Amino acid sequence: MTTETIPSPPGMPLLGNLREMNRDMPGFLQHTARTMGPLSRVRMGTLSMLLVADPLLVHEMLVKRPQEFAKSWRTTRLLQGHIGDGLLTREGVEHRRQRRLVLPSLHTQRIARYGEIMVDESRRLAGSWADGQRVEVVEEMTQLTLRIVGTSLFTVDDDGDEVFAAVHDFVNSLNAYLLSFGLLPGWLPTKTHRWRKASVARMDRLSYELIRRRRERGGDGGDLLSMLINARDPEGGPALTDTEIRDELLTMFFAGHETSATALTWAFYELGRHPEIADRLRAEVVEVLGERPATMADLPNLPYLGQVVKETLRRWPPGWLFDRTPVADTSLGGHTVKAGQILFFSPYVIHTDPAYWPEPEEFRPERFAPGADITREAYLPFGDGPRICVGNRFAEAEIALVLATLVPRVTLEPTSGAPAQLSGQATIRPKGGLHMTVRERGR
């Protein structure tokens, strides 16, 4: 069968499904997957894409046949103007080379050194809140994870505030560009395009200054920047150039705090809606830690905390939308797929599929209790295969240590009982933010 026989949801002439995707992309894709089956055709104007909703087909693309599928030209074009040729956009030999050079900086032993920074920044945040204060959780978690990434991966110090402000603006401009789907040529002087160019220019200036100062200082500062400068390819490839280091810096600044901030936001959203889960989590942390700060070494002794983290990543996967394209004509799910055809998949859609997750809309950390029956292919919060996110261990440790630090000290109460509305940007966020009230707790 050809892809012309794949079912498609109804849409408008010329616009296709753009209106529904702009209104609620996560909900639209979820509904399309449930009603159209494992493969469906979604139209964005003249662009036709195939939604792959069957986790076994996704596993086939990512794990069993990764050499046959590459990132799509569309994703590469959307991201390159911001983050250049980092790990998110590289392919083939160059992707494998850069992955080899970046991975040592995110090794478990290195992450353990970052754990103290994660806890210190979390305690600083808790100390800045007052009992009864109303906070916007998305913004609070964004600032927290940005400081963690900046301090642990790049040792941003004296000019930290300037760098943090620039990264915040950079990420927001990237989100705005992604929401525009990149449908208009980049040379058009739209507000989004002007914002994009200004934010990238600002980050370029700061990034190259960070690189220059670190090269002059020399040695290993224990952070990602030092390791990228000093990295040598064990297979004999060249060292990273300043441009390649800049691209990895911006990639990590973007991916290293946006995803964790979103996951933490949803964790507090769910803990606020389920106080019994928050109480059980708090009791475990206090029993294991007492009054002392959490460390990476404590995480294996906090099993319920681990279940809360995994269930948060299932219910609200930050990296919620990915795509691939065949490098040559191929077959998938019994259909012939032409080279260049965009295939996309959503961990959010797969993680809420009732065929694999009973009552998937419910938040149940016990799904990940020891011995639980989970279909491995249906859980992919960080992707899968050779391109699985290199920062997955860093992110999971960060989420766990922040929760272990904040949950015993404060309760964040919902200001509304209404379910959050979703905004599908680079990550899935609560539309309009998430406002909660701080309640201090004694240890």
CSV table of C-alpha atoms in Angstrom, one decimal, residues 20 58 62 85 97 100 164 188 202 217 230 232 239 243 265 288 299 313 322 329 334 383:
chain,number,residue,atom,x,y,z
A,20,GLU,CA,-6.8,22.6,14.9
A,58,VAL,CA,8.3,4.2,16.4
A,62,LEU,CA,14.4,4.6,16.3
A,85,ASP,CA,24.8,22.3,14.1
A,97,ARG,CA,31.6,12.2,16.5
A,100,ARG,CA,31.4,10.9,21.6
A,164,PHE,CA,20.6,34.0,32.2
A,188,LEU,CA,10.7,38.6,5.9
A,202,ARG,CA,23.2,38.3,21.8
A,217,ARG,CA,42.2,30.1,31.7
A,230,ASN,CA,39.6,19.8,26.0
A,232,ARG,CA,39.7,14.6,22.0
A,239,ALA,CA,38.8,18.6,18.3
A,243,THR,CA,31.7,27.3,16.3
A,265,THR,CA,6.2,22.3,36.7
A,288,VAL,CA,15.7,8.8,54.6
A,299,LEU,CA,18.4,8.5,45.1
A,313,LEU,CA,7.7,12.0,32.5
A,322,PHE,CA,9.9,14.4,17.2
A,329,ASP,CA,12.2,4.8,-0.2
A,334,GLY,CA,2.8,-2.1,5.5
A,383,GLY,CA,13.4,9.4,22.7
